[in-house]
GROMACS .gro file of C-alpha atoms in nm:
model
  381
    1MET     CA    1   7.439   8.689  11.873
    2VAL     CA    2   7.133   8.584  11.658
    3VAL     CA    3   7.130   8.552  11.292
    4GLY     CA    4   6.821   8.480  11.077
    5ARG     CA    5   6.775   8.398  10.718
    6GLU     CA    6   6.583   8.711  10.616
    7PHE     CA    7   6.775   9.016  10.505
    8ASP     CA    8   6.618   9.357  10.433
    9GLU     CA    9   6.616   9.467  10.065
   10CYS     CA   10   6.649   9.826   9.958
   11GLU     CA   11   6.338   9.912   9.748
   12ASN     CA   12   6.456  10.223   9.568
   13GLY     CA   13   6.801  10.370   9.506
   14LEU     CA   14   7.132  10.273   9.670
   15ASP     CA   15   7.155  10.089   9.997
   16GLU     CA   16   7.440  10.244  10.193
   17ARG     CA   17   7.483   9.914  10.381
   18LYS     CA   18   7.534   9.715  10.052
   19PRO     CA   19   7.898   9.651   9.942
   20LEU     CA   20   7.991   9.810   9.615
   21LEU     CA   21   8.145   9.490   9.484
   22GLN     CA   22   7.927   9.297   9.254
   23TRP     CA   23   7.943   8.925   9.239
   24ASP     CA   24   8.082   8.914   8.877
   25GLN     CA   25   8.339   9.163   8.898
   26GLN     CA   26   8.562   9.355   9.154
   27GLN     CA   27   8.584   9.732   9.096
   28LYS     CA   28   8.805   9.978   9.272
   29LEU     CA   29   8.606  10.245   9.508
   30SER     CA   30   8.628  10.592   9.322
   31ASP     CA   31   8.629  10.913   9.486
   32SER     CA   32   8.339  11.028   9.278
   33ASP     CA   33   8.112  10.757   9.385
   34PRO     CA   34   7.783  10.882   9.504
   35ARG     CA   35   7.808  10.691   9.827
   36LEU     CA   36   8.085  10.923   9.927
   37ARG     CA   37   7.897  11.244   9.891
   38ILE     CA   38   7.896  11.447  10.225
   39SER     CA   39   7.659  11.708  10.321
   40ALA     CA   40   7.730  12.066  10.232
   41LYS     CA   41   7.679  12.167  10.589
   42ALA     CA   42   8.008  12.009  10.691
   43ASN     CA   43   8.319  12.222  10.686
   44CYS     CA   44   8.616  12.104  10.467
   45PHE     CA   45   8.810  11.918  10.729
   46GLU     CA   46   8.495  11.736  10.856
   47ARG     CA   47   8.400  11.630  10.496
   48LYS     CA   48   8.737  11.495  10.429
   49ARG     CA   49   8.736  11.299  10.761
   50ARG     CA   50   8.396  11.164  10.682
   51ARG     CA   51   8.488  11.085  10.321
   52LYS     CA   52   8.785  10.898  10.436
   53GLY     CA   53   8.566  10.697  10.692
   54LEU     CA   54   8.315  10.611  10.422
   55LYS     CA   55   8.577  10.506  10.192
   56GLU     CA   56   8.733  10.269  10.425
   57TYR     CA   57   8.400  10.123  10.530
   58TYR     CA   58   8.289  10.055  10.168
   59GLU     CA   59   8.637   9.907  10.090
   60ASN     CA   60   8.609   9.664  10.382
   61GLN     CA   61   8.261   9.569  10.253
   62ASP     CA   62   8.400   9.501   9.905
   63ARG     CA   63   8.668   9.280  10.042
   64LEU     CA   64   8.435   9.091  10.275
   65LEU     CA   65   8.197   9.019   9.973
   66GLU     CA   66   8.493   8.904   9.769
   67CYS     CA   67   8.565   8.663  10.049
   68TYR     CA   68   8.206   8.541  10.044
   69ARG     CA   69   8.251   8.468   9.664
   70GLN     CA   70   8.582   8.301   9.719
   71ASP     CA   71   8.429   8.085  10.018
   72GLU     CA   72   8.117   7.991   9.824
   73ALA     CA   73   8.302   7.895   9.487
   74ARG     CA   74   8.565   7.691   9.701
   75LEU     CA   75   8.284   7.504   9.892
   76GLN     CA   76   8.048   7.441   9.594
   77ALA     CA   77   8.310   7.323   9.376
   78ASP     CA   78   8.274   6.949   9.247
   79SER     CA   79   8.622   6.852   9.356
   80PHE     CA   80   8.577   6.990   9.713
   81ASP     CA   81   8.641   6.728   9.978
   82ALA     CA   82   8.668   6.868  10.346
   83ASP     CA   83   8.886   6.563  10.451
   84LYS     CA   84   9.114   6.627  10.161
   85GLN     CA   85   9.129   7.007  10.237
   86LEU     CA   86   9.204   6.938  10.610
   87LYS     CA   87   9.484   6.702  10.505
   88ALA     CA   88   9.620   6.945  10.276
   89GLN     CA   89   9.628   7.218  10.541
   90ALA     CA   90   9.814   6.982  10.769
   91GLU     CA   91  10.079   6.913  10.502
   92GLN     CA   92  10.091   7.280  10.435
   93PHE     CA   93  10.144   7.345  10.810
   94GLY     CA   94  10.422   7.073  10.813
   95ARG     CA   95  10.610   7.219  10.514
   96LYS     CA   96  10.590   7.563  10.689
   97GLN     CA   97  10.725   7.416  11.013
   98ARG     CA   98  11.013   7.263  10.812
   99MET     CA   99  11.099   7.590  10.658
  100ASP     CA  100  11.078   7.765  11.000
  101ARG     CA  101  11.343   7.510  11.128
  102LEU     CA  102  11.569   7.575  10.828
  103LEU     CA  103  11.528   7.966  10.861
  104ALA     CA  104  11.617   7.947  11.239
  105GLN     CA  105  11.919   7.728  11.175
  106LEU     CA  106  12.057   7.963  10.906
  107VAL     CA  107  11.991   8.280  11.119
  108PHE     CA  108  12.137   8.110  11.405
  109LEU     CA  109  12.470   8.002  11.229
  110LEU     CA  110  12.500   8.351  11.071
  111ASN     CA  111  12.464   8.502  11.424
  112ILE     CA  112  12.730   8.288  11.558
  113VAL     CA  113  12.968   8.411  11.273
  114LEU     CA  114  12.860   8.784  11.320
  115LEU     CA  115  12.912   8.766  11.710
  116PHE     CA  116  13.275   8.719  11.665
  117ALA     CA  117  13.302   8.992  11.382
  118ASN     CA  118  13.108   9.239  11.591
  119LEU     CA  119  13.314   9.161  11.914
  120ALA     CA  120  13.648   9.217  11.713
  121ALA     CA  121  13.486   9.556  11.583
  122ALA     CA  122  13.375   9.664  11.917
  123ILE     CA  123  13.725   9.579  12.078
  124MET     CA  124  13.906   9.753  11.798
  125SER     CA  125  13.686  10.066  11.789
  126GLY     CA  126  13.583  10.111  12.144
  127SER     CA  127  13.245  10.248  12.004
  128TYR     CA  128  12.940  10.250  12.212
  129ALA     CA  129  12.730  10.227  11.897
  130ILE     CA  130  12.932   9.910  11.791
  131ILE     CA  131  12.902   9.768  12.135
  132SER     CA  132  12.532   9.812  12.119
  133ALA     CA  133  12.534   9.619  11.784
  134PHE     CA  134  12.728   9.360  11.943
  135ILE     CA  135  12.493   9.314  12.248
  136ASP     CA  136  12.200   9.311  11.996
  137ASN     CA  137  12.381   9.019  11.799
  138THR     CA  138  12.424   8.839  12.129
  139MET     CA  139  12.063   8.868  12.208
  140ASP     CA  140  12.007   8.744  11.851
  141LEU     CA  141  12.161   8.421  11.947
  142THR     CA  142  11.945   8.395  12.231
  143SER     CA  143  11.614   8.462  12.033
  144SER     CA  144  11.739   8.216  11.758
  145ALA     CA  145  11.802   7.949  12.015
  146ILE     CA  146  11.469   7.986  12.171
  147VAL     CA  147  11.298   7.977  11.832
  148GLN     CA  148  11.487   7.656  11.754
  149LEU     CA  149  11.407   7.505  12.081
  150THR     CA  150  11.031   7.611  12.038
  151VAL     CA  151  11.007   7.443  11.687
  152TRP     CA  152  11.190   7.130  11.825
  153ALA     CA  153  10.938   7.121  12.113
  154ILE     CA  154  10.631   7.155  11.898
  155LYS     CA  155  10.741   6.863  11.700
  156HIS     CA  156  10.877   6.624  11.971
  157THR     CA  157  10.628   6.699  12.255
  158ASN     CA  158  10.424   6.378  12.367
  159MET     CA  159  10.085   6.440  12.208
  160PHE     CA  160   9.914   6.214  12.462
  161ASN     CA  161  10.031   6.455  12.728
  162TYR     CA  162   9.966   6.765  12.520
  163PRO     CA  163   9.691   6.678  12.277
  164ARG     CA  164   9.607   7.030  12.197
  165GLY     CA  165   9.794   7.378  12.203
  166ARG     CA  166  10.148   7.284  12.124
  167GLU     CA  167  10.151   7.532  11.843
  168ARG     CA  168  10.088   7.803  12.105
  169LEU     CA  169  10.419   7.744  12.238
  170GLU     CA  170  10.555   7.965  11.945
  171ILE     CA  171  10.339   8.239  12.060
  172VAL     CA  172  10.503   8.213  12.418
  173ALA     CA  173  10.855   8.214  12.249
  174VAL     CA  174  10.756   8.547  12.079
  175VAL     CA  175  10.673   8.710  12.419
  176VAL     CA  176  10.983   8.574  12.580
  177CYS     CA  177  11.228   8.700  12.292
  178SER     CA  178  11.053   9.046  12.279
  179THR     CA  179  11.084   9.097  12.655
  180ILE     CA  180  11.455   8.993  12.680
  181MET     CA  181  11.545   9.208  12.370
  182GLY     CA  182  11.351   9.515  12.512
  183VAL     CA  183  11.508   9.501  12.865
  184THR     CA  184  11.871   9.443  12.723
  185ASN     CA  185  11.837   9.752  12.500
  186ILE     CA  186  11.701   9.963  12.792
  187MET     CA  187  12.022   9.867  12.983
  188MET     CA  188  12.243   9.965  12.697
  189ILE     CA  189  12.062  10.327  12.678
  190ILE     CA  190  12.152  10.381  13.043
  191GLN     CA  191  12.507  10.290  12.970
  192SER     CA  192  12.538  10.535  12.686
  193ILE     CA  193  12.387  10.817  12.874
  194GLN     CA  194  12.644  10.752  13.165
  195ALA     CA  195  12.921  10.771  12.905
  196ILE     CA  196  12.799  11.106  12.776
  197LEU     CA  197  12.777  11.227  13.136
  198SER     CA  198  13.113  11.125  13.223
  199ASN     CA  199  13.286  11.234  12.895
  200ASP     CA  200  13.421  10.905  12.837
  201VAL     CA  201  13.373  10.884  12.458
  202HIS     CA  202  13.671  10.777  12.228
  203PRO     CA  203  13.552  10.583  11.927
  204GLU     CA  204  13.786  10.468  11.651
  205ALA     CA  205  13.636  10.355  11.308
  206THR     CA  206  13.908  10.172  11.113
  207LEU     CA  207  13.861  10.030  10.767
  208ILE     CA  208  13.846   9.683  10.908
  209THR     CA  209  13.559   9.777  11.161
  210ILE     CA  210  13.369   9.926  10.853
  211LEU     CA  211  13.410   9.622  10.640
  212LEU     CA  212  13.303   9.378  10.918
  213LEU     CA  213  12.991   9.584  10.978
  214PHE     CA  214  12.913   9.618  10.614
  215GLY     CA  215  12.946   9.245  10.548
  216GLY     CA  216  12.701   9.180  10.835
  217ILE     CA  217  12.451   9.410  10.694
  218LEU     CA  218  12.435   9.259  10.363
  219SER     CA  219  12.413   8.908  10.485
  220LYS     CA  220  12.131   8.989  10.732
  221LEU     CA  221  11.942   9.182  10.459
  222SER     CA  222  11.932   8.885  10.232
  223LEU     CA  223  11.791   8.657  10.500
  224LEU     CA  224  11.540   8.933  10.580
  225ILE     CA  225  11.402   8.913  10.238
  226VAL     CA  226  11.356   8.533  10.265
  227CYS     CA  227  11.198   8.542  10.596
  228CYS     CA  228  10.946   8.809  10.460
  229MET     CA  229  10.859   8.585  10.174
  230HIS     CA  230  10.784   8.282  10.389
  231ASN     CA  231  10.550   8.493  10.635
  232THR     CA  232  10.480   8.245  10.917
  233ASN     CA  233  10.456   8.358  11.271
  234GLY     CA  234  10.813   8.216  11.343
  235ALA     CA  235  10.947   8.366  11.010
  236ARG     CA  236  10.799   8.712  11.107
  237LEU     CA  237  10.968   8.681  11.449
  238LEU     CA  238  11.303   8.615  11.266
  239ALA     CA  239  11.246   8.894  11.011
  240MET     CA  240  11.172   9.148  11.285
  241ASP     CA  241  11.495   9.052  11.454
  242LEU     CA  242  11.693   9.062  11.119
  243ARG     CA  243  11.522   9.414  11.039
  244ASN     CA  244  11.635   9.526  11.382
  245ASP     CA  245  11.984   9.399  11.330
  246VAL     CA  246  12.008   9.566  10.983
  247ALA     CA  247  11.896   9.905  11.129
  248THR     CA  248  12.132   9.858  11.432
  249SER     CA  249  12.435   9.792  11.208
  250VAL     CA  250  12.367  10.098  10.967
  251VAL     CA  251  12.315  10.342  11.266
  252ALA     CA  252  12.611  10.187  11.467
  253LEU     CA  253  12.837  10.218  11.147
  254GLY     CA  254  12.726  10.579  11.105
  255GLY     CA  255  12.747  10.678  11.468
  256ALA     CA  256  13.105  10.524  11.496
  257TYR     CA  257  13.226  10.688  11.195
  258LEU     CA  258  13.083  11.033  11.277
  259GLY     CA  259  13.224  11.001  11.636
  260ASP     CA  260  13.551  10.920  11.511
  261LYS     CA  261  13.582  11.187  11.237
  262PHE     CA  262  13.358  11.478  11.341
  263TRP     CA  263  13.186  11.473  11.671
  264PRO     CA  264  13.264  11.208  11.953
  265TYR     CA  265  12.929  11.227  12.098
  266ALA     CA  266  12.755  11.099  11.789
  267ASP     CA  267  12.879  10.755  11.895
  268PRO     CA  268  12.676  10.735  12.216
  269ILE     CA  269  12.379  10.912  12.078
  270GLY     CA  270  12.373  10.667  11.781
  271ALA     CA  271  12.381  10.373  12.045
  272ILE     CA  272  12.089  10.541  12.219
  273LEU     CA  273  11.885  10.572  11.891
  274VAL     CA  274  11.966  10.213  11.813
  275CYS     CA  275  11.861  10.069  12.150
  276SER     CA  276  11.548  10.291  12.168
  277PHE     CA  277  11.440  10.173  11.835
  278ILE     CA  278  11.495   9.805  11.911
  279ALA     CA  279  11.337   9.835  12.250
  280ILE     CA  280  11.012  10.014  12.126
  281SER     CA  281  10.978   9.756  11.842
  282TRP     CA  282  11.008   9.451  12.067
  283PHE     CA  283  10.783   9.582  12.341
  284ALA     CA  284  10.522   9.679  12.065
  285ASN     CA  285  10.547   9.321  11.950
  286VAL     CA  286  10.481   9.197  12.299
  287PHE     CA  287  10.181   9.413  12.329
  288SER     CA  288  10.051   9.294  11.986
  289THR     CA  289  10.098   8.932  12.059
  290ILE     CA  290   9.972   8.885  12.419
  291PRO     CA  291   9.608   8.938  12.302
  292LEU     CA  292   9.663   8.615  12.088
  293ILE     CA  293   9.692   8.409  12.378
  294VAL     CA  294   9.434   8.568  12.629
  295GLY     CA  295   9.127   8.526  12.409
  296ARG     CA  296   9.107   8.821  12.196
  297ARG     CA  297   8.816   8.820  11.945
  298ALA     CA  298   8.883   8.755  11.581
  299GLU     CA  299   8.845   9.014  11.304
  300GLN     CA  300   8.491   9.112  11.203
  301GLU     CA  301   8.544   8.994  10.874
  302GLN     CA  302   8.632   8.638  10.981
  303THR     CA  303   8.339   8.615  11.200
  304ALA     CA  304   8.109   8.721  10.906
  305ARG     CA  305   8.266   8.455  10.681
  306ILE     CA  306   8.173   8.194  10.937
  307CYS     CA  307   7.816   8.329  10.971
  308ARG     CA  308   7.754   8.319  10.599
  309ILE     CA  309   7.886   7.963  10.574
  310ALA     CA  310   7.663   7.850  10.844
  311ILE     CA  311   7.349   8.015  10.707
  312ALA     CA  312   7.401   7.892  10.351
  313HIS     CA  313   7.514   7.534  10.464
  314ASP     CA  314   7.156   7.395  10.481
  315GLU     CA  315   6.806   7.532  10.474
  316ARG     CA  316   6.729   7.324  10.783
  317ILE     CA  317   6.928   7.563  10.999
  318LYS     CA  318   6.672   7.810  11.124
  319PHE     CA  319   6.904   8.041  11.317
  320LEU     CA  320   7.250   8.112  11.471
  321ASP     CA  321   7.193   8.122  11.822
  322HIS     CA  322   7.554   8.180  11.940
  323VAL     CA  323   7.858   8.289  11.747
  324MET     CA  324   8.192   8.345  11.920
  325VAL     CA  325   8.536   8.349  11.743
  326TYR     CA  326   8.830   8.425  11.939
  327HIS     CA  327   9.209   8.369  11.977
  328LEU     CA  328   9.398   8.133  12.197
  329GLY     CA  329   9.690   8.123  11.974
  330GLU     CA  330   9.780   8.226  11.615
  331ARG     CA  331   9.459   8.056  11.476
  332ALA     CA  332   9.107   8.114  11.592
  333LEU     CA  333   8.857   7.906  11.787
  334VAL     CA  334   8.489   7.903  11.688
  335GLU     CA  335   8.206   7.854  11.914
  336LEU     CA  336   7.874   7.801  11.712
  337HIS     CA  337   7.518   7.721  11.833
  338VAL     CA  338   7.269   7.640  11.561
  339VAL     CA  339   6.892   7.590  11.591
  340LEU     CA  340   6.732   7.297  11.402
  341ASP     CA  341   6.386   7.165  11.395
  342GLU     CA  342   6.321   6.943  11.705
  343THR     CA  343   6.169   6.674  11.489
  344LEU     CA  344   6.483   6.586  11.297
  345THR     CA  345   6.645   6.257  11.362
  346LEU     CA  346   6.978   6.218  11.532
  347LYS     CA  347   7.142   6.090  11.236
  348VAL     CA  348   7.016   6.375  11.000
  349THR     CA  349   7.140   6.629  11.282
  350HIS     CA  350   7.463   6.464  11.330
  351ASP     CA  351   7.533   6.452  10.947
  352LEU     CA  352   7.424   6.814  10.887
  353CYS     CA  353   7.642   6.951  11.160
  354GLU     CA  354   7.964   6.750  11.111
  355ALA     CA  355   7.951   6.869  10.751
  356LEU     CA  356   7.918   7.211  10.874
  357GLU     CA  357   8.211   7.187  11.114
  358ARG     CA  358   8.436   7.038  10.854
  359LYS     CA  359   8.348   7.328  10.609
  360ILE     CA  360   8.440   7.595  10.881
  361ARG     CA  361   8.750   7.420  10.978
  362THR     CA  362   8.878   7.445  10.611
  363LEU     CA  363   8.912   7.813  10.658
  364ASP     CA  364   9.282   7.898  10.692
  365PHE     CA  365   9.237   8.109  11.021
  366VAL     CA  366   9.025   7.839  11.205
  367ASP     CA  367   9.209   7.603  11.457
  368ARG     CA  368   8.903   7.423  11.626
  369VAL     CA  369   8.517   7.442  11.586
  370PHE     CA  370   8.292   7.374  11.878
  371LEU     CA  371   7.923   7.311  11.732
  372HIS     CA  372   7.634   7.299  11.955
  373VAL     CA  373   7.291   7.190  11.832
  374ASP     CA  374   6.964   7.339  11.991
  375TYR     CA  375   6.593   7.327  11.910
  376GLN     CA  376   6.494   7.663  12.037
  377LEU     CA  377   6.640   8.010  12.038
  378ASP     CA  378   6.736   8.070  12.400
  379GLY     CA  379   7.021   8.315  12.340
  380ASP     CA  380   7.281   8.068  12.479
  381ARG     CA  381   7.147   8.051  12.835
   0.00000   0.00000   0.00000
């Protein structure tokens, strides 16, 4: 990837590649904007499809330009200090880890209490839907224990034996938890189908059973809101788990009640619905998480922000010979090759590139930066 300093300008009219957002104001894209006009030769559905695509494109461009403006304002501020910025990021990461530990402990304690409550409800009712909620709660304890163990390992692992990559253990924990939860719920689906085929369905939804499930729903819903507000990788894992628990308990309660009062088969069908939802959710989480540990490229917007910072950093940077931004964890690694004049001294080259590396590392989505200096444009050969 080669990027130079020259950019084409549009001489007359609107340049369709230019973002709509101006530097001094942010305006919402209107359907009447001339950029969204589609040729009358296209039919109604085609015009609608093209208009939707154009609108998404220009909104993305607007958002990217706003990121450019924020990056430039932050990096050019009189109070900007890369070392202080990196230290602040490290402190913020530490606070997030402490909050992750607290949330994991709260969820773990709540799951212990609800484990016995759901066990009592399952024994009293004999409901397959409530049994599925009990199994889900048992797996919640497993996932909570894994999250706590992961957070502890990240904090206490010997940094000399594992100097880099300890934070990626959290991604591995997500994959492990998701796989266990998905497989367990598939087994419960099979059990419910066997109960329907054997006509062995006799649920009993008593008042105590209903109160136990309803209390669990309210408590987990409260923790779900807290986890969503925290919004770290570990908190998102806990939030997904809590969301599934709430859905499980609601459907289990409804299935058990309908199975007892109206139609017995509503109970195992409710269990199948609950387990299917949970299994699909966790397997989808696995498929979305695995790319983060096998080198998936970062978002185009993030790469563009890095390129702009590098180009605007110093006029002595002639080209960007190679730019690669990819994930081997939650945050991205950056490989950047810059081309400088071969007559520059080692001191000048070092100071210039070290300052650029520090700037890029202050971006919240960047973990590490590998910066290489060259004197000719060779395409990273």
